Every structure is written in structure tokens, then in C-alpha cells.
CSV table of C-alpha atoms in Angstrom, one decimal:
chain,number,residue,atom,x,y,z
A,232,UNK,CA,15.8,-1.7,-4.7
A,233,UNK,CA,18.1,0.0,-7.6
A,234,UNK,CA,15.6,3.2,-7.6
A,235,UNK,CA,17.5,5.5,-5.3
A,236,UNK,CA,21.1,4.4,-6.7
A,237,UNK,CA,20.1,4.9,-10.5
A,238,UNK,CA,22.0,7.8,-12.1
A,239,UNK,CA,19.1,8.4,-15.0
A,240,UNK,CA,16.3,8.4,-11.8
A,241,UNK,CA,15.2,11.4,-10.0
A,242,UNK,CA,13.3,10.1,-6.4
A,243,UNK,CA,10.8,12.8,-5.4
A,244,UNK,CA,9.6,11.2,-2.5
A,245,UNK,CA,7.2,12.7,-0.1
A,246,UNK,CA,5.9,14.9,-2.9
A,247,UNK,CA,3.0,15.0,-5.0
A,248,UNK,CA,1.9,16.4,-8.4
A,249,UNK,CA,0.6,19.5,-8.3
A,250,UNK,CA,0.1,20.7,-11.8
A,251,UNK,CA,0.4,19.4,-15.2
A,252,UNK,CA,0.2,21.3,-18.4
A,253,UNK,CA,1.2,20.9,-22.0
A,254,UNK,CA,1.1,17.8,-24.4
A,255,UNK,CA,2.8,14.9,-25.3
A,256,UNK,CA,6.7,15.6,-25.9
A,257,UNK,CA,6.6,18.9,-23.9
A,258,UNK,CA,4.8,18.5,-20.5
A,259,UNK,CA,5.4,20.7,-17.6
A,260,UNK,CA,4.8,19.3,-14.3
A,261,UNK,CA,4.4,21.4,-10.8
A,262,UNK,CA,5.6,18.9,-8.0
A,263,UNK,CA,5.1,19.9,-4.5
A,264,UNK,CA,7.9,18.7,-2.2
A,265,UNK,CA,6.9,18.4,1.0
A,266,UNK,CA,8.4,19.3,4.2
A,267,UNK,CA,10.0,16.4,6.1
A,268,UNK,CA,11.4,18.7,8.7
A,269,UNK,CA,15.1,16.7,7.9
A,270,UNK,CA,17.7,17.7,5.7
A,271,UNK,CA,17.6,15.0,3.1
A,272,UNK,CA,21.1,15.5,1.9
A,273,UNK,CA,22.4,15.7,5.9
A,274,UNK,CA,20.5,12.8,7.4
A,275,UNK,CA,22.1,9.6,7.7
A,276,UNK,CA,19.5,7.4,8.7
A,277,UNK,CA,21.0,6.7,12.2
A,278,UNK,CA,17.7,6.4,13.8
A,279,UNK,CA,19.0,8.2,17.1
A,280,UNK,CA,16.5,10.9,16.4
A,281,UNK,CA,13.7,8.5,16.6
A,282,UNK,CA,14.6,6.3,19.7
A,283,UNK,CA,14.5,9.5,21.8
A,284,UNK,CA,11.4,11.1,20.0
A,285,UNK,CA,8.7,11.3,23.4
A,286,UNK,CA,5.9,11.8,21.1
A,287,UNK,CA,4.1,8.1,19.6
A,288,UNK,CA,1.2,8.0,17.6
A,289,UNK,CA,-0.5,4.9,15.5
A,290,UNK,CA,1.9,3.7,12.7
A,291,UNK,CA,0.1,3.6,9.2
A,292,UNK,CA,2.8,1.2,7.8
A,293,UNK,CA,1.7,-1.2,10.4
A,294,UNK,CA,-1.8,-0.4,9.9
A,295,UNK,CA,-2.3,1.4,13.0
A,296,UNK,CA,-1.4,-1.9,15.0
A,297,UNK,CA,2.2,-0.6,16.0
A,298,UNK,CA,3.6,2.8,17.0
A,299,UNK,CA,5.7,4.9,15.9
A,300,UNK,CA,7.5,7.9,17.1
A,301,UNK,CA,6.7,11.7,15.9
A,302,UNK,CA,10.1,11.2,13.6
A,303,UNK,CA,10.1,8.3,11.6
A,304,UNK,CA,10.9,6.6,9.0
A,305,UNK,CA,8.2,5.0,6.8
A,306,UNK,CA,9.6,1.5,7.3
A,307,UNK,CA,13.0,0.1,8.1
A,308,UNK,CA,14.5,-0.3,4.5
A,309,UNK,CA,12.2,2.5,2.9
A,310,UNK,CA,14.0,4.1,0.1
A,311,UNK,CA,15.0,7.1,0.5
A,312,UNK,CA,16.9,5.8,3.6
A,313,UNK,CA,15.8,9.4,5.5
A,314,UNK,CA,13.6,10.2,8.7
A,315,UNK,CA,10.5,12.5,8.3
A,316,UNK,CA,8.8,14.6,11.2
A,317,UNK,CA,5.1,14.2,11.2
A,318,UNK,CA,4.5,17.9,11.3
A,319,UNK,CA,0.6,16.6,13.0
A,320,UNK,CA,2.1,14.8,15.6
A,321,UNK,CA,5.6,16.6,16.4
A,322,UNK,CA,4.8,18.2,19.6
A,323,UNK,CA,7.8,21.3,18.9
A,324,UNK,CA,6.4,22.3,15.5
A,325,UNK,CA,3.1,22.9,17.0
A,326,UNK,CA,4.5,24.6,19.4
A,327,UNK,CA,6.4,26.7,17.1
A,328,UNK,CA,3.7,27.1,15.2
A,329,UNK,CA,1.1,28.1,17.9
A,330,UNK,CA,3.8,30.8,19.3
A,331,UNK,CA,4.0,32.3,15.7
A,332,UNK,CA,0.4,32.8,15.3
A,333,UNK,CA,0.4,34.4,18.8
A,334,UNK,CA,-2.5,31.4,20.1
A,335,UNK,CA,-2.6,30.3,23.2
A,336,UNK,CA,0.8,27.8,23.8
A,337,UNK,CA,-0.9,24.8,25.5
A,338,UNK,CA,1.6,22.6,23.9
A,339,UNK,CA,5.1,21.8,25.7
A,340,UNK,CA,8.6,22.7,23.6
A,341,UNK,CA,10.8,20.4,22.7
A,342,UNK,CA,13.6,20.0,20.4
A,343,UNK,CA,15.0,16.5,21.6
A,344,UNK,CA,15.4,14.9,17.9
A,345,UNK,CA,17.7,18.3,16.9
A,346,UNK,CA,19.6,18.1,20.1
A,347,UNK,CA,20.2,14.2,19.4
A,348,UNK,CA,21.2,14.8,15.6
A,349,UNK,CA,24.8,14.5,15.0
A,350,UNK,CA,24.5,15.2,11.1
A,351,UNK,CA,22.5,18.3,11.9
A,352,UNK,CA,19.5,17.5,9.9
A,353,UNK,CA,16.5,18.4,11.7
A,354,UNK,CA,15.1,21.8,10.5
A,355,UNK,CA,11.8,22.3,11.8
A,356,UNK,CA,11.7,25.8,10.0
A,357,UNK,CA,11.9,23.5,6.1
A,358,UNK,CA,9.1,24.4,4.3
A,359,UNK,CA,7.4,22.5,1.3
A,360,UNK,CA,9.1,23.7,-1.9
A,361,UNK,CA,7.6,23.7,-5.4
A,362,UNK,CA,9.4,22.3,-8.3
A,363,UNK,CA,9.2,22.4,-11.8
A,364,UNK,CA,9.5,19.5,-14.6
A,365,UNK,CA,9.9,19.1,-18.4
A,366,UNK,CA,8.7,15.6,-19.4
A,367,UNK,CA,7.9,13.9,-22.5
A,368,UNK,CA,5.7,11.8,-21.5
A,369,UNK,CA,3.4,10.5,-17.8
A,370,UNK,CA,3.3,6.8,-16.5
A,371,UNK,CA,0.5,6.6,-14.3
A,372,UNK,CA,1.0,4.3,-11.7
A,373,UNK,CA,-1.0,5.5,-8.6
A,374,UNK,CA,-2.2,2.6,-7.5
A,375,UNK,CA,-5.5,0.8,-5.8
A,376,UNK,CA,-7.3,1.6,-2.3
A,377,UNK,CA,-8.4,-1.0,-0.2
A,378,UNK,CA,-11.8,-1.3,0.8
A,379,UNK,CA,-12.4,-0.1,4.5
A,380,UNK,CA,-14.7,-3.3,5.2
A,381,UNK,CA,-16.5,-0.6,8.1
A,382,UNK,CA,-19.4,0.0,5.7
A,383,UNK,CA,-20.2,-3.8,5.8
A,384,UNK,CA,-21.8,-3.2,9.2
A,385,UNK,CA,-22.5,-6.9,9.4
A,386,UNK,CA,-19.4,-8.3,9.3
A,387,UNK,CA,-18.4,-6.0,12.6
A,388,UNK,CA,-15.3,-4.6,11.4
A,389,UNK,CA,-14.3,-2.0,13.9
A,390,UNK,CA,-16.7,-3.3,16.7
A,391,UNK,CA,-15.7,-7.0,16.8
A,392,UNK,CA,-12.8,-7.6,18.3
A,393,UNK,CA,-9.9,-9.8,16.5
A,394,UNK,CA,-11.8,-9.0,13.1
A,395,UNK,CA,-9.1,-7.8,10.9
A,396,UNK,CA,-8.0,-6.9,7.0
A,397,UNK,CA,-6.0,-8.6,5.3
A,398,UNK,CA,-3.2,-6.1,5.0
A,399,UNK,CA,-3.4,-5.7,8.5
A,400,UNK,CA,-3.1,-9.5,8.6
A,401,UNK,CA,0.5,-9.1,6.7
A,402,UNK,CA,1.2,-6.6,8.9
A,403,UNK,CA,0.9,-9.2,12.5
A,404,UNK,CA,2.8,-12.1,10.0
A,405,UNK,CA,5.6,-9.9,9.3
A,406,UNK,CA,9.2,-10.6,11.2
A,407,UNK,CA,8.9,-5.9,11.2
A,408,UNK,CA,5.7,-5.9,12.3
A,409,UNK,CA,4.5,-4.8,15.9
A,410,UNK,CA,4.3,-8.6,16.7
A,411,UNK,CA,8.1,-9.4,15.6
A,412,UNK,CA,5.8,-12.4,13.5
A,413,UNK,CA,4.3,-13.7,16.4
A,414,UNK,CA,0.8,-14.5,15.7
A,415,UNK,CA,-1.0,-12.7,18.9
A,416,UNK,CA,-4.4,-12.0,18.7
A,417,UNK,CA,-4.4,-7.8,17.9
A,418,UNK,CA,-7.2,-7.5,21.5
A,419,UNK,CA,-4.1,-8.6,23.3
A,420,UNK,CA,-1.7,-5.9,22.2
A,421,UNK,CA,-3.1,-3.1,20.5
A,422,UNK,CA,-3.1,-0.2,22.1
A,423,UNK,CA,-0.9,-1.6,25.1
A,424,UNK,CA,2.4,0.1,25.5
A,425,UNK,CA,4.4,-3.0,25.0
A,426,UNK,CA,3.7,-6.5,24.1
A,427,UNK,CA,2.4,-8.3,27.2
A,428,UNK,CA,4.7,-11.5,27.9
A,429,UNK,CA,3.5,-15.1,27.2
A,430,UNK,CA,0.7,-14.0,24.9
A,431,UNK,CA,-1.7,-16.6,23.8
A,432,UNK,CA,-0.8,-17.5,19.9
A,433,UNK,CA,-4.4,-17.4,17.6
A,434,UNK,CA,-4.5,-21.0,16.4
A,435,UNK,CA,-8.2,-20.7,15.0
A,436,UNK,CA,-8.2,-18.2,11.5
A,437,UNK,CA,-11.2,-17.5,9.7
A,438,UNK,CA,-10.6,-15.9,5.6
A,439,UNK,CA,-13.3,-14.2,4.6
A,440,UNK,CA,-13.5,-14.1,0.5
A,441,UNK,CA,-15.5,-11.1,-1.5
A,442,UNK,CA,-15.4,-8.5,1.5
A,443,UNK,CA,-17.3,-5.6,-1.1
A,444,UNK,CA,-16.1,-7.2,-4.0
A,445,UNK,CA,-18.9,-9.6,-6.3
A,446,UNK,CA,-21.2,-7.9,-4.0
A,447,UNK,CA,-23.8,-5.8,-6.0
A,448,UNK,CA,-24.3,-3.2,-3.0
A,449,UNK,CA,-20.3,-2.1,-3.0
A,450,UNK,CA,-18.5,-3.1,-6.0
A,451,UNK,CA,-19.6,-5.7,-8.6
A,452,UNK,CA,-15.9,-6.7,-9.7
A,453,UNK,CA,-13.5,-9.3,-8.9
A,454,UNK,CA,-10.6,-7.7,-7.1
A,455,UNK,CA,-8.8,-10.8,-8.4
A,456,UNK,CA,-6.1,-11.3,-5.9
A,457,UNK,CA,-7.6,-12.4,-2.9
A,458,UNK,CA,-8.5,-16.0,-3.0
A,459,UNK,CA,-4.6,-16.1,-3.8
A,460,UNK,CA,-3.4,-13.8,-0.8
A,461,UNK,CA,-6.1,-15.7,1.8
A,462,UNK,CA,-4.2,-18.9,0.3
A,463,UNK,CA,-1.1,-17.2,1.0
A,464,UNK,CA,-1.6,-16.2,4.3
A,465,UNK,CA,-2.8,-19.2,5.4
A,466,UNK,CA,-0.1,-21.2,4.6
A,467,UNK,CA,2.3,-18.9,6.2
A,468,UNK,CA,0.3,-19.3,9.4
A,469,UNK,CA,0.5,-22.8,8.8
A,470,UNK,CA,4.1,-22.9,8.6
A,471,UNK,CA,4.5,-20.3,11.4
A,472,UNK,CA,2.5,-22.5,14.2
A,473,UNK,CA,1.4,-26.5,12.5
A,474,UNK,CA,-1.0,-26.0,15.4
A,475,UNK,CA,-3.0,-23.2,13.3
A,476,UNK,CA,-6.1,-24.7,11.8
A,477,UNK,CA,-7.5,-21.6,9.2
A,478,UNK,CA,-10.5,-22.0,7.4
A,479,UNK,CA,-11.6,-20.0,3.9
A,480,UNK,CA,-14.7,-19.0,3.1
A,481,UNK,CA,-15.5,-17.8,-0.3
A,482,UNK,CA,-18.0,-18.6,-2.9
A,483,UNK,CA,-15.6,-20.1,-5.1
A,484,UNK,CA,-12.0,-20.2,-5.2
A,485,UNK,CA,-10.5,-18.6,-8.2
A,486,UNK,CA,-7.4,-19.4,-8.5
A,487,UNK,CA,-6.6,-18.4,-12.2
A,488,UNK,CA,-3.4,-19.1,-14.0
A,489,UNK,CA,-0.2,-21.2,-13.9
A,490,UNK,CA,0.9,-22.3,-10.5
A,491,UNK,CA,-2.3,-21.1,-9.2
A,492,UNK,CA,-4.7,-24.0,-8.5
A,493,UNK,CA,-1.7,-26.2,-7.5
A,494,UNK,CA,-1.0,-23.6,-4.7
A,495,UNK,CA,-4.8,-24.1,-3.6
A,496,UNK,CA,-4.0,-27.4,-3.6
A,497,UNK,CA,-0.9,-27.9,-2.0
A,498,UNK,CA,-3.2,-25.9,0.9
A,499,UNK,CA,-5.6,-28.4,1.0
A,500,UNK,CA,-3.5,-30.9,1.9
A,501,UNK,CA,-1.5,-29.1,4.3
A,502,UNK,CA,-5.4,-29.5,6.4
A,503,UNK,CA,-6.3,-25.8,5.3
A,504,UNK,CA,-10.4,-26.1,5.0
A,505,UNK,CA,-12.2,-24.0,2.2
A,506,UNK,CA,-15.7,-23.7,2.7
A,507,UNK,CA,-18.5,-23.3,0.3
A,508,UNK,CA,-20.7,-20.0,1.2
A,509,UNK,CA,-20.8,-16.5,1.8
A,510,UNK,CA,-20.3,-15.6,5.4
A,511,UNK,CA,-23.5,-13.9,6.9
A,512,UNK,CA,-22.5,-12.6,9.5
A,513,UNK,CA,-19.5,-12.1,12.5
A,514,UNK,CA,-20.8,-11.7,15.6
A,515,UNK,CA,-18.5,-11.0,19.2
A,516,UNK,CA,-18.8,-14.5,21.2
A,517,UNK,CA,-18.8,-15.1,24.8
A,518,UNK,CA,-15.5,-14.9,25.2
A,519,UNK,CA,-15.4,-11.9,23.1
A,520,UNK,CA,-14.2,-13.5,20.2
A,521,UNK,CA,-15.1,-13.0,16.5
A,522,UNK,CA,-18.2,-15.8,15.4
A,523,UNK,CA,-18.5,-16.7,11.8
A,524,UNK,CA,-22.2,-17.2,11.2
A,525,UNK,CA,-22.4,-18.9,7.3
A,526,UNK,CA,-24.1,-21.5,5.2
A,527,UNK,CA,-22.6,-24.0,4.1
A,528,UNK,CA,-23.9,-24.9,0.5
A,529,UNK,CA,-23.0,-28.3,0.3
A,530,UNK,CA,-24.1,-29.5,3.7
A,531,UNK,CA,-27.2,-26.7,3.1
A,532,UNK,CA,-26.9,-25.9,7.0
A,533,UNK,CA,-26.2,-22.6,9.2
A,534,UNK,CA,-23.9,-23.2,11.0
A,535,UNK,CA,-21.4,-20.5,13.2
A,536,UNK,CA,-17.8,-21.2,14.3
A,537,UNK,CA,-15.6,-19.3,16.9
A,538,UNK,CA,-11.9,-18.3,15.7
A,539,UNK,CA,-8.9,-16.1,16.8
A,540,UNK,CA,-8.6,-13.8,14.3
A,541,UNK,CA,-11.2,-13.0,11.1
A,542,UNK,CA,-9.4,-11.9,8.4
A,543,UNK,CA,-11.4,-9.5,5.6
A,544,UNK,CA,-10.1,-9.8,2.2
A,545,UNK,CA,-11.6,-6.3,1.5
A,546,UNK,CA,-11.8,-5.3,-2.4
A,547,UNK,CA,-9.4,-3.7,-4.5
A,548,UNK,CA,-11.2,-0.4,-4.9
A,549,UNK,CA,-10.0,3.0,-7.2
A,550,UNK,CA,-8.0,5.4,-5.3
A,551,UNK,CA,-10.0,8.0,-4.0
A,552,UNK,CA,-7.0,10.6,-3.5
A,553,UNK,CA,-5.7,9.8,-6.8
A,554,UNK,CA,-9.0,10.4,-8.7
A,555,UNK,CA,-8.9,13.4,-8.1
A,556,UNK,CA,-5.3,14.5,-9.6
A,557,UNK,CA,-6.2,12.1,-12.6
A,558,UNK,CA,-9.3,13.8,-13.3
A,559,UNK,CA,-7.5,17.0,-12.8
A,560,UNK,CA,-5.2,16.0,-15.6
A,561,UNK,CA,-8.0,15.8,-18.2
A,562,UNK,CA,-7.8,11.9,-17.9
A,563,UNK,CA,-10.7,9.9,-18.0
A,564,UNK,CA,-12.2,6.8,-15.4
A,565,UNK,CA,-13.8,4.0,-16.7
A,566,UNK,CA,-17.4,2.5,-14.9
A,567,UNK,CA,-15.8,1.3,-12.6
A,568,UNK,CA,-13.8,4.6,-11.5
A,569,UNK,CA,-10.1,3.0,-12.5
A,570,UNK,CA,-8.4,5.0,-15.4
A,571,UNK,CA,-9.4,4.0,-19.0
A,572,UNK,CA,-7.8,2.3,-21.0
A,573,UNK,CA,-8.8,0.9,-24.4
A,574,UNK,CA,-8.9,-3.1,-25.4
A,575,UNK,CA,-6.1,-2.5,-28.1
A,576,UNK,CA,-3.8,-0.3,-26.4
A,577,UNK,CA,-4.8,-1.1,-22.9
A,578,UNK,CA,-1.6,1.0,-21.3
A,579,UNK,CA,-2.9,4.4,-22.9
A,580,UNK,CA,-5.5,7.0,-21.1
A,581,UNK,CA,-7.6,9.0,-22.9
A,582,UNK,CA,-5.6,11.8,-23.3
A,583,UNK,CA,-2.3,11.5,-25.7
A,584,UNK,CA,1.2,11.0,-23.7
A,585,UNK,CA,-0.3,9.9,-20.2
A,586,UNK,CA,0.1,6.4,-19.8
A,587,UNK,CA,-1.1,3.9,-16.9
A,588,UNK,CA,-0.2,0.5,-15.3
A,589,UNK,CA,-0.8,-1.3,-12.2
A,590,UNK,CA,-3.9,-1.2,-10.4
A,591,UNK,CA,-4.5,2.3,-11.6
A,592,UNK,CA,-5.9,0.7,-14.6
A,593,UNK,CA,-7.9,-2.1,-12.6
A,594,UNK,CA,-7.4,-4.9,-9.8
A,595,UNK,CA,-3.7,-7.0,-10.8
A,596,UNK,CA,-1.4,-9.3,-8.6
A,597,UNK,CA,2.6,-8.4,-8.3
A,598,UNK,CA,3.3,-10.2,-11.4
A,599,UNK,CA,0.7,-8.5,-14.0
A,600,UNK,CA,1.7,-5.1,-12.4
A,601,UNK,CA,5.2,-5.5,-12.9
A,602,UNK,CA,4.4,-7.3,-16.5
A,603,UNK,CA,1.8,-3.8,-17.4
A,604,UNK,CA,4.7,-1.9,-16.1
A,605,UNK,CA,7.0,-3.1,-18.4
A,606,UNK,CA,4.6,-3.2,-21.5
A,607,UNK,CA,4.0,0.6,-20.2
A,608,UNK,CA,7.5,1.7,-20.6
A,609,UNK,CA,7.8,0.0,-24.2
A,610,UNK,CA,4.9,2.4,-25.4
A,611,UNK,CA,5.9,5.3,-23.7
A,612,UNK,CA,9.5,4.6,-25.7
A,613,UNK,CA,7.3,4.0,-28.9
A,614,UNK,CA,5.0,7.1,-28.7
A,615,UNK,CA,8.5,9.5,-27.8
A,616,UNK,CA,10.8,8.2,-30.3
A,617,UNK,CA,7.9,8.5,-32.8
A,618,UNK,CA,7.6,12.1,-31.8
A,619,UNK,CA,10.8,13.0,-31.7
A,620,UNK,CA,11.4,11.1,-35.6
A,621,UNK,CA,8.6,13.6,-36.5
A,622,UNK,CA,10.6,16.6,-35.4
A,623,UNK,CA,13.6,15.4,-36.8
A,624,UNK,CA,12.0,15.0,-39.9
A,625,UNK,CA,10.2,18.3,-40.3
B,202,UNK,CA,18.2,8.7,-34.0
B,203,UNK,CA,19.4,12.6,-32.1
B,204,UNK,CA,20.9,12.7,-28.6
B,205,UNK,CA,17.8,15.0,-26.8
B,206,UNK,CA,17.8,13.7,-23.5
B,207,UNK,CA,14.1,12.7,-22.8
B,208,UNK,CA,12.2,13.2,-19.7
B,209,UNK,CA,9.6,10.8,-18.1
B,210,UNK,CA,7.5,11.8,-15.3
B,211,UNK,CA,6.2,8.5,-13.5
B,212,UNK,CA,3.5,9.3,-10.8
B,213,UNK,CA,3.4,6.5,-7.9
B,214,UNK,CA,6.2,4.6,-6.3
B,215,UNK,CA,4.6,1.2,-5.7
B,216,UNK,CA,5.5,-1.6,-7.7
B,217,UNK,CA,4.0,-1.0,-10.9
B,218,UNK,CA,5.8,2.9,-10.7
B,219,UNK,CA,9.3,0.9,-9.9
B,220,UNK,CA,9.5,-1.1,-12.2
B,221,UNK,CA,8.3,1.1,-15.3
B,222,UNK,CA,11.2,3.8,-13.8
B,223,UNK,CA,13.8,1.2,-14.1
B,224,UNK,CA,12.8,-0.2,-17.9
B,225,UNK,CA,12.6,3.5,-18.9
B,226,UNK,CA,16.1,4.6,-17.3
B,227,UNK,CA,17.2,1.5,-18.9
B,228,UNK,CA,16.1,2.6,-22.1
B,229,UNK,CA,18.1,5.5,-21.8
B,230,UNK,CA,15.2,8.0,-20.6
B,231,UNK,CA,15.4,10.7,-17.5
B,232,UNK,CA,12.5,9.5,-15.1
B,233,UNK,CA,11.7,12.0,-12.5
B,234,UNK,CA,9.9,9.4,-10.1
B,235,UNK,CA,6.8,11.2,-8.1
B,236,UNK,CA,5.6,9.1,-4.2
B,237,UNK,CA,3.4,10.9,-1.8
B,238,UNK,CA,4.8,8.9,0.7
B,239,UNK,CA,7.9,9.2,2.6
B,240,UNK,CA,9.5,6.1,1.0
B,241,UNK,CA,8.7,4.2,-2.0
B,242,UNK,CA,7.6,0.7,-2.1
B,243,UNK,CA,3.5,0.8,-1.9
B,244,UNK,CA,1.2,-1.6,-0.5
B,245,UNK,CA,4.0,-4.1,-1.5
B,246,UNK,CA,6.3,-3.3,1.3
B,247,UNK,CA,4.1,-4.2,3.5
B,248,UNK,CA,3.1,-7.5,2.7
B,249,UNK,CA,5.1,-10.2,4.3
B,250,UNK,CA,5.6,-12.7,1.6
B,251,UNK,CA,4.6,-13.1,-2.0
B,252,UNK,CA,2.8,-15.7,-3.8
B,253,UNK,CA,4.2,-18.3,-5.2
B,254,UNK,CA,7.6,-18.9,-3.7
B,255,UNK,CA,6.5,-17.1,-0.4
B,256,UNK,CA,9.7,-15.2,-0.6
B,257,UNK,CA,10.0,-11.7,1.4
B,258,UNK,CA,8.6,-9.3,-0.4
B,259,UNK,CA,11.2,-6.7,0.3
């Protein structure tokens, strides 16, 4: 990724907006920088810090099914190529921080990750600084939530064992995630120090279509992508293990657009089975796996199946955390709580010079994002050069 | 057309974020590009591989 190389971009990373007043041509924007604990400009990346770090806590790139250590780094090729303390888990900062408010010091010191440190980065003293921007314009891109599928009580997500979300799914395919790629059933591993030895790979996977989306009690939308990232997956199981056998359950497939329905093709005849209904239920089985209890509309029976691993494709829901600094900047949400945009100029907000794209605006694949990204620079060019004709003119 | 350098804020670092910073620097414009996150990238980084040509997504 170009980002961190290019000369005419500034990477604030680890920071958020704070503040943003002013109108189109002359914004000023408060960013908060927060504290990563590491010299940006010292740290090298080495990763020396990190192997020694005694301190592991659930790592959120890998969806809670890895570790990581108290220093970190986001994920291996993460841009800026910089560790980060996790000031929560970092067992020296609370320290330092309990013996500066005279508490009571219950935690242990310790200081290993700046003893390690040949570039001298670590400062656990850094402290989040405040910056200051002029801009001419905003691009919005903040991005979707995904649905935590918990509030769907009967599809056992959280109790169930081996019943999973789809990014989580990603997550156990991936060569760096926790299972190297290996396809181990998470009930095996999570939570375990290490990976056992000679695991057991999951050869039955269930895909569970419309997990709060097209479902009148969570969200009524499509979230658009999933019947193309359960198609995904599966086929990448497929080619992992031949032995897999994955099943997807959805009321329809919709798979919209060039390329599309020859992908859910090319997965039927690889012996992927798509089945006709809405999934009722998942129940823990006997052997305490996952138990897909569904109808199947075009035999019109009940019927319930045993798998591996269930895998939730959870909807594509508004950003909770980013709602709030959108609706702080005076923009406004549509019904269905993404920003508003209008049918003939469907990048613009509601208020003049803040622009959107991605799934900020509503549910969109890769390729629409990076296609409403594009179309979202071209207007923000339009609107400024406009702007800045008018002031030449005057 | 005058020589002003001009400044873009873009707020969010997946995908959608990258790619409107690098058409705008392209353009010519300043982006100042804002991630809560340590490291850019989004929910795309961590998917595995990408519809159609299953290619890493990284």
C-alpha cells in the first residue's frame, strides 16, 4: 500500500477527529493523536519488543481467536510499520500509573519491551497530543459495523460452541491467522496456550445467509455482500481440504452483477450445496457440536444437520462509534442510520464540503467502495476548484 | 488556475478512505488521512481472500 510512502499524504494513524469547525474551503479540524507508548519516528518495526512482552490478551485483528502480546502491532504488514502499547493491558503503565495516583500497587513493574528496544522507542510517559488542521474539504469514509449475531439468541452465538462470524471465519482461513490456515474447529484451540498437535480438521461447514439482515426484528436491508463472501469462503475451504463438504443456507442467493452468478455456479459444481430456507435454529449436539435445525422449502420438511463450524454472515450494520462524530459534525443519517446522501449526488452529506463513500453511505463490496471512493474524490476536486475559481474571480 | 495548495481531510483508513487519499494526492491535493486504529487497512485486512479472483487481499 502506497499510503505511507506518498509525499502529498499525511497518515494520522491511531488518532481520531475531535473537532471540526468552519465551512467548505476553510475547515479546521482538532485531531487527537493518541498515545502508542513508541516513538513513531524511532521504532523500526523489529518486533523484539513484542516477542518478550509477558503480558497476552485476546487479539481483535484475529477476532479474539489469537493472542497477542501487551505491545503489538495491529497486523504483520499494517501501515504504519510501528508497534503500539495497549495502555489497558501493559502491565508497567498501570503500574506507573497506579504509583502516581498514590493507589494501592497491586500490579508488578516491568519495563522488559524498553530494556529490549535497541532504537529506544518505548516511552511509556508519551501522552496523546492534539493537533490542528486546515482543510478544504472532508471525505467521509468511516466505514460499516458488523452485526454482533449475540442478540439472535436462537442461533446460539456465544453459547454454541463452533458457531462463528464470518469475519472470524476469514480470520481461521487466513495463512496470519491463529490457525497458520488450518481449518481447526475454534473449541479446539481457543483459549489454549498453543495449538494442540494433530488437531482434527472441520470438514462439515454450515453458512448461514441473512444473520439480522432481511429480518424485520434487526434490520430490514440487504447487507449485499454476503451471499458472495459465504460463496467465497466456501470455496476457499473447498480448495483448502476437497474433503470439506459446506452447505449455504439462505433464502435466495443474490448474486448480483458481472461475474457473480457464474461464481455461484462454478460453486455448485465444485459439490458446494445451497439450500432453500431460513435456518430456525442452532442447537449444541451430543457431541457438542453446532445443529442446524431449518426447513427446507422445496422438500417442505424440518430437517437438522450436525457440522463443524456454523458460520454467521451477520449484517452490515451503521457504525455505532462513528455516528456519533458524524452527527457531531452537523451531518445527517438516513432511516436506516448510514450518512445521507441524495439520489443525484449520492457522494455528498447534507452539509456542504463533507463528502462520503464506502459503507458509510450504506452496505457495498470492495469494488463499489473503491469505485464510490474514486467518484468521491472527483467531486471533492469539483466542489474545491469551483471555490477556489470563485475567489479568484471576486 | 492559482497554486494554493489545497487540503483534504479524509476520516477512515479502510478501503474506501485509501483509495479516495490516493486519487486526491494524485490530483495534486494535501490529504491529511485520519484511522482510529493503529494501522490502516479496515475490515479488508483481515479478510483472507477477495472475490472474484480469490487473490490475497493484502
Amino acid at each position: 500500500m502506497d499510503v505511507g510512502r506518498h509525499p502529498k499524504i499525511e497518515l494520522l494513524a491511531y488518532s481520531e477527529v475531535e473537532e471540526v469547525e468552519g465551512d467548505l474551503g476553510a475547515f479546521e479540524v482538532t485531531i487527537r493523536k493518541k498515545a502508542r507508548y513508541v516513538d513513531e519516528s524511532k521504532c523500526t518495526g523489529c518486533g523484539a519488543c513484542a516477542e518478550k512482552c509477558p503480558t497476552r490478551v485476546p487479539d481483535s485483528y484475529n477476532e479474539g481467536l489469537g493472542e497477542r502480546r501487551a505491545i503489538y502491532r495491529y497486523f504483520a504488514q499494517g501501515i504504519p510499520s510501528v508497534y503500539t502499547i495497549d495502555p489497558n493491558a501493559c502491565r508497567h503503565i498501570a503500574w506507573l500509573r497506579a504509583r502516581e495516583e498514590g493507589s494501592n500497587v497491586k500490579v508488578k513493574k516491568c519495563g522488559i519491551c524498553e530494556k529490549i528496544c535497541q532504537a529506544k522507542a518505548i516511552d511509556y510517559l508519551q501522552q496523546d497530543r492534539i493537533i490542528q488542521r486546515k482543510v478544504d474539504a472532508i471525505v467521509l469514509a468511516t466505514g460499516y459495523e458488523v452485526m454482533n449475531p449475540r442478540d439472535i439468541t436462537e442461533y446460539g452465538y456465544g453459547k454454541v460452541p463452533n458457531v462463528i462470524t464470518a469475519i472470524e471465519f476469514e480470520r481461521l482461513l487466513s495463512a496470519s491467522g491463529p490457525t497458520s490456515g488450518h481449518l481447526y474447529r475454534p473449541s479446539d484451540f481457543v483459549g489454549k496456550r498453543s495449538i494442540p498437535d494433530h488437531l482434527p480438521h472441520a470438514k462439515r461447514l454450515a453458512f448461514v445467509q441473512c444473520v439480522g439482515s432481511r429480518d424485520k426484528r434487526y434490520s430490514i436491508h440487504c447487507s449485499g455482500f454476503c451471499c458472495m463472501h459465504s460463496i467465497k469462503e466456501a470455496i476457499i475451504a473447498k480448495e483448502h481440504d476437497s474433503e470439506v463438504e459446506a452447505w449455504i443456507f439462505g433464502m435466495d442467493i443474490r448474486a448480483v452483477g458481472k461475474g457473480f452468478e457464474e461464481y455461484r455456479l462454478k460453486a455448485e459444481s465444485m459439490g458446494i450445496r445451497f439450500i432453500r430456507g431460513r435456518v430456525a435454529e442452532i442447537t449444541k449436539g451430543k457431541k457438542g457440536l453446532p445443529v442446524v435445525w431449518y426447513e427446507d422449502t422445496k422438500t417442505r420438511r424440518v430437517q437438522s444437520e450436525e457440522f463443524d463450524i456454523v458460520i454467521l454472515a451477520s449484517a452490515c450494520l451503521p457504525s455505532k462509534d462513528a455516528s456519533l462524530l458524524v452527527e457531531k459534525l452537523g451531518v445527517e443519517l438516513d432511516s436506516f442510520g448510514f450518512i445521507k446522501t441524495r439520489p443525484f449526488a449520492p457522494f455528498d452529506t447534507t452539509r456542504e464540503g463533507i463528502f462520503v463513500c464506502g459503507c458509510a453511505r450504506g452496505p457495498a463490496d470492495i469494488p463499489e467502495s473503491v469505485a464510490q471512493a474514486s467518484s468521491a474524490a472527483a467531486r471533492v476536486a469539483q466542489m474545491v476548484m469551483r471555490e477556489s475559481r470563485k475567489a479568484v474571480a471576486q | 488556475m492559482n497554486e494554493v495548495e489545497r487540503h483534504i481531510l479524509v476520516i477512515g483508513g479502510g478501503i474506501a478512505g485509501i483509495q479516495a487519499s490516493l486519487d486526491l494526492a494524485e490530483m495534486g491535493f494535501y490529504v491529511h488521512l485520519v484511522e482510529r486504529l493503529p494501522s490502516i487497512g479496515g475490515k479488508m485486512a483481515q479478510l483472507d481472500k477477495t472475490f472474484p479472483t480469490n487473490d490475497c487481499a493484502i
